[in-house]
Amino acid sequence: MPDTGVSPRSDQAASVTTVRSVCPHDCPSTCALSVERLDERRIGRVRGWEGNDYTAGVVCAKVGRYAERVHHPDRLATPLRRVGERGVGRAAYVPMAWGDALDEVAERLTRAAQRYGSETVWPYFYAGTMGLVQRDGIERLRHVMKYSRQYSTICVTLADAGWLAGAGVRRGTDAREIADSDVIVVWGGNPVSTQVNLMSHIAGARKKRGAKLVVVDPYRTPTAEVADMHLALRPGTDAALACAVMHVLFKEGFADRAYMARYTDAPEALEAHLVTRDPAWAAAITGLSVDAIVAFARLYGATKRSYLRVGYGFSRARNGASSVHAVACLPAVTGAWTVRGGGALYANSALYTLDRTLIQGLDVLDPSIRQLDQSRIGPVLTGDRRDLGDGPPVTALFIQNTNPVVVCPESALVRDGFLRDDLFTCVHEQFMTDTAAMADIVLPATTFLEHDDIYTASGHTVLQVARKVIEPYGDARENHWVVCELARRLGAEHPGFAMTAWEHVDAMLKTSGYPDAATLYENGGQDCAAPFADAHFLNGFGFPDGKFRFRPDWASMGPDGDKLPALPDQIGFDAATPERPFRMVVPPARSFLNSTFTETPTGRGRESRPTVLVHPADLAALGFSDGDLVRLVNARGNVAIHAKPFEGLQRGVVIVEGIWHNGAFVEGRGINTLTTAEPGWPRGGAAFHDTSVAIVAA
Ligand SMILES: Nc1nc2c(c(=O)[nH]1)N[C@H]1C(S)=C(S)[C@@H](COP(=O)(O)OP(=O)(O)OC[C@H]3O[C@@H](n4cnc5c(=O)[nH]c(N)nc54)[C@H](O)[C@@H]3O)O[C@H]1N2
Ligand SMILES: Nc1nc2c(c(=O)[nH]1)N[C@H]1C(S)=C(S)[C@@H](COP(=O)(O)OP(=O)(O)OC[C@H]3O[C@@H](n4cnc5c(=O)[nH]c(N)nc54)[C@H](O)[C@@H]3O)O[C@H]1N2
Ligand code: SF4
Ligand SMILES: [Mo]
């Protein structure tokens, strides 16, 4: 019998039901949820839905406690008009009616476009919710109105480029096959913190077959802590490690030459190229020992049942695409792709063949309209001609689903831009974030529990839909409604503005050849997993000749393709210098999701305060002790932060976890003050972990 998605719970009052939903956050897990509905306005506990065999009943602690967020007393309840200074927060605003707020936003966008042309308006969004209707509907408004386009570079651009350079298509071995793996390598990812379900699949393989877990990460993350082998390399040196591992694979007979002859482009050239990339060479670059590199290569090479989980962390440097490509070559050398439990997964996004035309208004996209780089919002708003070209300045922003004042690099520039007197900003948000606090008009947004949507997943293979679980908080409205109401006032015409969110879900599913929305909901989603031979590329990789590329065509991928090596190799990055001797990595915090959950009491409580982890010997050499306030400095600015000794990293490397809001820092400047907005190679992408700093007294 199909699960209707709603069932009474026997151990609670009759009115308490559990309703299925989907976690909307920007996380590869896209968990299938089972939400306790206490009444039409309140939820209780959120659990993983057992009916999805990837989620398998597990969710992270922060979403388990979602009641804290959705019923938070600081949720935005009404539209607000700013009457005080920018950056102050709630005290600077007074409530206003929805109709007045939308009228005013529409009028300001129209006036800006009349003065400077439509490209002066920049609708700006990212992934607060990953639901396709609520996230991407802003694109439809943009394209109809010919507003400046957004090149979305903040997250996956570099990793995508690196993976696609070799494999040609974004899919890989199903994570459920980990049950049959003997070695699992988590490279540049921290699933204990950032995708907890993966850990339950890994735990299963360890228990069942004694599988070994290897983690490659510059510091001892919670995932590295539970691993059998942790390679704590210097940040940005992954390509050197991958090359040396391949050197050993070739030299010690672990390379599968028959596989390579059939499935790869240039095995002989690769082997010849790697002769000089031996473990001693890589040891000098990575800071790892020769023994550790050889031991890892032998462990990896000894079985074809090796599952490589490619994380995002090591792609977030200017050389990140070449690092990802080098690492992705490993299973193509050993032929791990040929067996169950073997191969690699970066993302499964190619499995969902959805027609997004109606939601995104792709039918009216005008490619001659300029495209601005999302991660370069600082330079864009401060008038950098590299970004604006000979086009007009950006004088109006309409923002949904993202918190750029906190999450974007070079945040001092971002802040300067938002403070411009001639800039009109409207932010649609759930909370008074640092970005909302810069807005002229703030609009209150629903959470995923208060609206309908459809969700793809990158870490698993199930396409899911979710319906509203409770009524919206206060006067909060969904993104889709706001986009349609603005369209009406702006005179934007498109059939997509006359449909409900659920109608969009249904229409997209039907035109894409999937079951309709109601059926998908009843069935708890649709598993889009590729057959074994496709998932393992036994029918070829994503190129016309079906061959994995050891020698990628970087030049065809973007304007900076010429900066990348012909065959996997270590190339330059923001190396430490005598003036800035520390390499800084700024990875996610376990209790936050980007800057989301920094508002919840347990999120904040668990993470305590912004902290820089420094090797004890470095801390002592600098003359500081545990808990001292220090200053991290580079050419982009400085950040005062408390220091903590930490042994789980190399000397010369420092870690600052979490995207704390700026006000959590003693001097109000957040960590992205120090990160660079220089685009990665070959086609952009934010390089958050590509930073060198000095540490001085605060
Ligand atoms: N709890 C929590 N979960 C999250 C998020 C969060 O903020 N908090 N963010 C979500 C988002 S948007 C994303 S994109 C994913 C990110 O998920 P992940 O795939 O985990 O990627 P990152 O978080 O960028 O980085 C993970 C690890 O990469 C390491 N790393 C940094 N530089 C290097 C390097 O040069 N080499 C190697 N080998 N490792 C390096 C970092 O130390 C970190 O431990 O997680 C999502 N899930
Ligand atoms: N230092 C450092 N900076 C980083 C990273 C890092 O690792 N280190 N990671 C980078 C990465 S990978 C990413 S993806 C970006 C993420 O950056 P963002 O996409 O900005 O992610 P969040 O900070 O979670 O902000 C999302 C906002 O959307 C709001 N929101 C959620 N749902 C809805 C909705 O339905 N409607 C509306 N209107 N709003 C909604 C939330 O309240 C939240 O404030 O950050 C990047 N910045
Ligand atoms: S692990 Fe990721 S997808 Fe799952 S509930 Fe937590 S944030 Fe959501
Ligand atoms: Mo991300």
PDB file of N, CA and C in Angstrom, residues 75-82 90 93-105 426-429 432 439-445 473-477 481-482:
ATOM      1  N   ARG A  75      12.075  35.087  14.143  1.00  0.00           N
ATOM      2  CA  ARG A  75      11.611  34.951  12.754  1.00  0.00           C
ATOM      3  C   ARG A  75      10.992  36.267  12.288  1.00  0.00           C
ATOM      4  N   LEU A  76      11.213  36.625  11.049  1.00  0.00           N
ATOM      5  CA  LEU A  76      10.591  37.828  10.496  1.00  0.00           C
ATOM      6  C   LEU A  76       9.109  37.534  10.249  1.00  0.00           C
ATOM      7  N   ALA A  77       8.239  38.428  10.738  1.00  0.00           N
ATOM      8  CA  ALA A  77       6.796  38.158  10.671  1.00  0.00           C
ATOM      9  C   ALA A  77       6.054  39.077   9.710  1.00  0.00           C
ATOM     10  N   THR A  78       6.602  40.256   9.426  1.00  0.00           N
ATOM     11  CA  THR A  78       5.911  41.204   8.530  1.00  0.00           C
ATOM     12  C   THR A  78       6.951  41.878   7.637  1.00  0.00           C
ATOM     13  N   PRO A  79       6.512  42.442   6.509  1.00  0.00           N
ATOM     14  CA  PRO A  79       7.426  43.285   5.735  1.00  0.00           C
ATOM     15  C   PRO A  79       7.887  44.473   6.578  1.00  0.00           C
ATOM     16  N   LEU A  80       9.109  44.926   6.322  1.00  0.00           N
ATOM     17  CA  LEU A  80       9.686  46.014   7.114  1.00  0.00           C
ATOM     18  C   LEU A  80      10.291  47.067   6.196  1.00  0.00           C
ATOM     19  N   ARG A  81      10.178  48.313   6.642  1.00  0.00           N
ATOM     20  CA  ARG A  81      10.815  49.425   5.927  1.00  0.00           C
ATOM     21  C   ARG A  81      11.919  49.989   6.818  1.00  0.00           C
ATOM     22  N   ARG A  82      13.055  50.252   6.210  1.00  0.00           N
ATOM     23  CA  ARG A  82      14.149  50.802   7.010  1.00  0.00           C
ATOM     24  C   ARG A  82      13.948  52.287   7.218  1.00  0.00           C
ATOM     25  N   ARG A  90      17.048  45.113  13.603  1.00  0.00           N
ATOM     26  CA  ARG A  90      15.604  45.274  13.752  1.00  0.00           C
ATOM     27  C   ARG A  90      15.182  46.680  14.196  1.00  0.00           C
ATOM     28  N   TYR A  93      13.994  49.404  11.725  1.00  0.00           N
ATOM     29  CA  TYR A  93      12.883  49.123  10.810  1.00  0.00           C
ATOM     30  C   TYR A  93      11.519  49.314  11.462  1.00  0.00           C
ATOM     31  N   VAL A  94      10.537  49.648  10.615  1.00  0.00           N
ATOM     32  CA  VAL A  94       9.136  49.667  11.055  1.00  0.00           C
ATOM     33  C   VAL A  94       8.326  48.761  10.116  1.00  0.00           C
ATOM     34  N   PRO A  95       7.273  48.118  10.667  1.00  0.00           N
ATOM     35  CA  PRO A  95       6.459  47.218   9.844  1.00  0.00           C
ATOM     36  C   PRO A  95       5.729  47.977   8.746  1.00  0.00           C
ATOM     37  N   MET A  96       5.429  47.295   7.661  1.00  0.00           N
ATOM     38  CA  MET A  96       4.593  47.860   6.599  1.00  0.00           C
ATOM     39  C   MET A  96       3.732  46.751   6.000  1.00  0.00           C
ATOM     40  N   ALA A  97       2.713  47.142   5.239  1.00  0.00           N
ATOM     41  CA  ALA A  97       1.812  46.150   4.651  1.00  0.00           C
ATOM     42  C   ALA A  97       2.474  45.519   3.423  1.00  0.00           C
ATOM     43  N   TRP A  98       2.093  44.274   3.112  1.00  0.00           N
ATOM     44  CA  TRP A  98       2.661  43.576   1.956  1.00  0.00           C
ATOM     45  C   TRP A  98       2.453  44.364   0.660  1.00  0.00           C
ATOM     46  N   GLY A  99       1.222  44.842   0.471  1.00  0.00           N
ATOM     47  CA  GLY A  99       0.920  45.546  -0.782  1.00  0.00           C
ATOM     48  C   GLY A  99       1.824  46.759  -0.954  1.00  0.00           C
ATOM     49  N   ASP A 100       2.000  47.516   0.119  1.00  0.00           N
ATOM     50  CA  ASP A 100       2.850  48.711   0.038  1.00  0.00           C
ATOM     51  C   ASP A 100       4.301  48.327  -0.230  1.00  0.00           C
ATOM     52  N   ALA A 101       4.741  47.262   0.445  1.00  0.00           N
ATOM     53  CA  ALA A 101       6.137  46.841   0.286  1.00  0.00           C
ATOM     54  C   ALA A 101       6.401  46.425  -1.161  1.00  0.00           C
ATOM     55  N   LEU A 102       5.519  45.606  -1.703  1.00  0.00           N
ATOM     56  CA  LEU A 102       5.731  45.133  -3.086  1.00  0.00           C
ATOM     57  C   LEU A 102       5.633  46.284  -4.074  1.00  0.00           C
ATOM     58  N   ASP A 103       4.674  47.186  -3.857  1.00  0.00           N
ATOM     59  CA  ASP A 103       4.557  48.366  -4.731  1.00  0.00           C
ATOM     60  C   ASP A 103       5.860  49.147  -4.734  1.00  0.00           C
ATOM     61  N   GLU A 104       6.409  49.324  -3.552  1.00  0.00           N
ATOM     62  CA  GLU A 104       7.606  50.146  -3.459  1.00  0.00           C
ATOM     63  C   GLU A 104       8.812  49.466  -4.119  1.00  0.00           C
ATOM     64  N   VAL A 105       8.946  48.167  -3.888  1.00  0.00           N
ATOM     65  CA  VAL A 105      10.063  47.450  -4.512  1.00  0.00           C
ATOM     66  C   VAL A 105       9.936  47.552  -6.032  1.00  0.00           C
ATOM     67  N   CYS A 426      16.381  45.121  -1.642  1.00  0.00           N
ATOM     68  CA  CYS A 426      15.273  44.408  -1.016  1.00  0.00           C
ATOM     69  C   CYS A 426      15.753  43.001  -0.701  1.00  0.00           C
ATOM     70  N   VAL A 427      15.557  42.560   0.541  1.00  0.00           N
ATOM     71  CA  VAL A 427      15.966  41.205   0.944  1.00  0.00           C
ATOM     72  C   VAL A 427      14.755  40.442   1.456  1.00  0.00           C
ATOM     73  N   HIS A 428      14.542  39.273   0.895  1.00  0.00           N
ATOM     74  CA  HIS A 428      13.457  38.388   1.330  1.00  0.00           C
ATOM     75  C   HIS A 428      14.095  37.314   2.182  1.00  0.00           C
ATOM     76  N   GLU A 429      13.778  37.241   3.450  1.00  0.00           N
ATOM     77  CA  GLU A 429      14.527  36.422   4.417  1.00  0.00           C
ATOM     78  C   GLU A 429      13.619  35.859   5.513  1.00  0.00           C
ATOM     79  N   MET A 432      16.581  38.359  10.415  1.00  0.00           N
ATOM     80  CA  MET A 432      17.295  39.611  10.175  1.00  0.00           C
ATOM     81  C   MET A 432      18.792  39.305  10.104  1.00  0.00           C
ATOM     82  N   ALA A 439      19.162  46.115   4.035  1.00  0.00           N
ATOM     83  CA  ALA A 439      18.118  46.354   3.039  1.00  0.00           C
ATOM     84  C   ALA A 439      17.278  47.585   3.352  1.00  0.00           C
ATOM     85  N   ASP A 440      16.713  48.149   2.280  1.00  0.00           N
ATOM     86  CA  ASP A 440      15.728  49.220   2.442  1.00  0.00           C
ATOM     87  C   ASP A 440      14.373  48.617   2.783  1.00  0.00           C
ATOM     88  N   ILE A 441      14.068  47.503   2.136  1.00  0.00           N
ATOM     89  CA  ILE A 441      12.818  46.784   2.422  1.00  0.00           C
ATOM     90  C   ILE A 441      13.175  45.329   2.716  1.00  0.00           C
ATOM     91  N   VAL A 442      12.654  44.804   3.822  1.00  0.00           N
ATOM     92  CA  VAL A 442      12.858  43.397   4.182  1.00  0.00           C
ATOM     93  C   VAL A 442      11.508  42.695   4.110  1.00  0.00           C
ATOM     94  N   LEU A 443      11.474  41.556   3.427  1.00  0.00           N
ATOM     95  CA  LEU A 443      10.235  40.791   3.290  1.00  0.00           C
ATOM     96  C   LEU A 443      10.368  39.472   4.046  1.00  0.00           C
ATOM     97  N   PRO A 444       9.337  39.041   4.784  1.00  0.00           N
ATOM     98  CA  PRO A 444       9.438  37.805   5.570  1.00  0.00           C
ATOM     99  C   PRO A 444       9.171  36.562   4.721  1.00  0.00           C
ATOM    100  N   ALA A 445      10.024  35.549   4.860  1.00  0.00           N
ATOM    101  CA  ALA A 445       9.921  34.344   4.029  1.00  0.00           C
ATOM    102  C   ALA A 445       9.476  33.139   4.855  1.00  0.00           C
ATOM    103  N   TYR A 473       4.379  31.221   9.208  1.00  0.00           N
ATOM    104  CA  TYR A 473       4.545  32.021  10.418  1.00  0.00           C
ATOM    105  C   TYR A 473       4.184  33.476  10.106  1.00  0.00           C
ATOM    106  N   GLY A 474       3.403  34.085  10.990  1.00  0.00           N
ATOM    107  CA  GLY A 474       3.046  35.492  10.811  1.00  0.00           C
ATOM    108  C   GLY A 474       2.549  35.756   9.407  1.00  0.00           C
ATOM    109  N   ASP A 475       3.115  36.788   8.785  1.00  0.00           N
ATOM    110  CA  ASP A 475       2.749  37.170   7.423  1.00  0.00           C
ATOM    111  C   ASP A 475       3.788  36.678   6.410  1.00  0.00           C
ATOM    112  N   ALA A 476       4.579  35.680   6.796  1.00  0.00           N
ATOM    113  CA  ALA A 476       5.646  35.211   5.894  1.00  0.00           C
ATOM    114  C   ALA A 476       5.045  34.639   4.614  1.00  0.00           C
ATOM    115  N   ARG A 477       5.728  34.869   3.491  1.00  0.00           N
ATOM    116  CA  ARG A 477       5.264  34.360   2.190  1.00  0.00           C
ATOM    117  C   ARG A 477       6.394  33.626   1.489  1.00  0.00           C
ATOM    118  N   TRP A 481       5.559  33.094  -4.455  1.00  0.00           N
ATOM    119  CA  TRP A 481       4.492  34.094  -4.402  1.00  0.00           C
ATOM    120  C   TRP A 481       5.076  35.499  -4.572  1.00  0.00           C
ATOM    121  N   VAL A 482       6.167  35.769  -3.900  1.00  0.00           N
ATOM    122  CA  VAL A 482       6.769  37.105  -3.967  1.00  0.00           C
ATOM    123  C   VAL A 482       7.228  37.407  -5.394  1.00  0.00           C
TER     124      VAL A 482
END
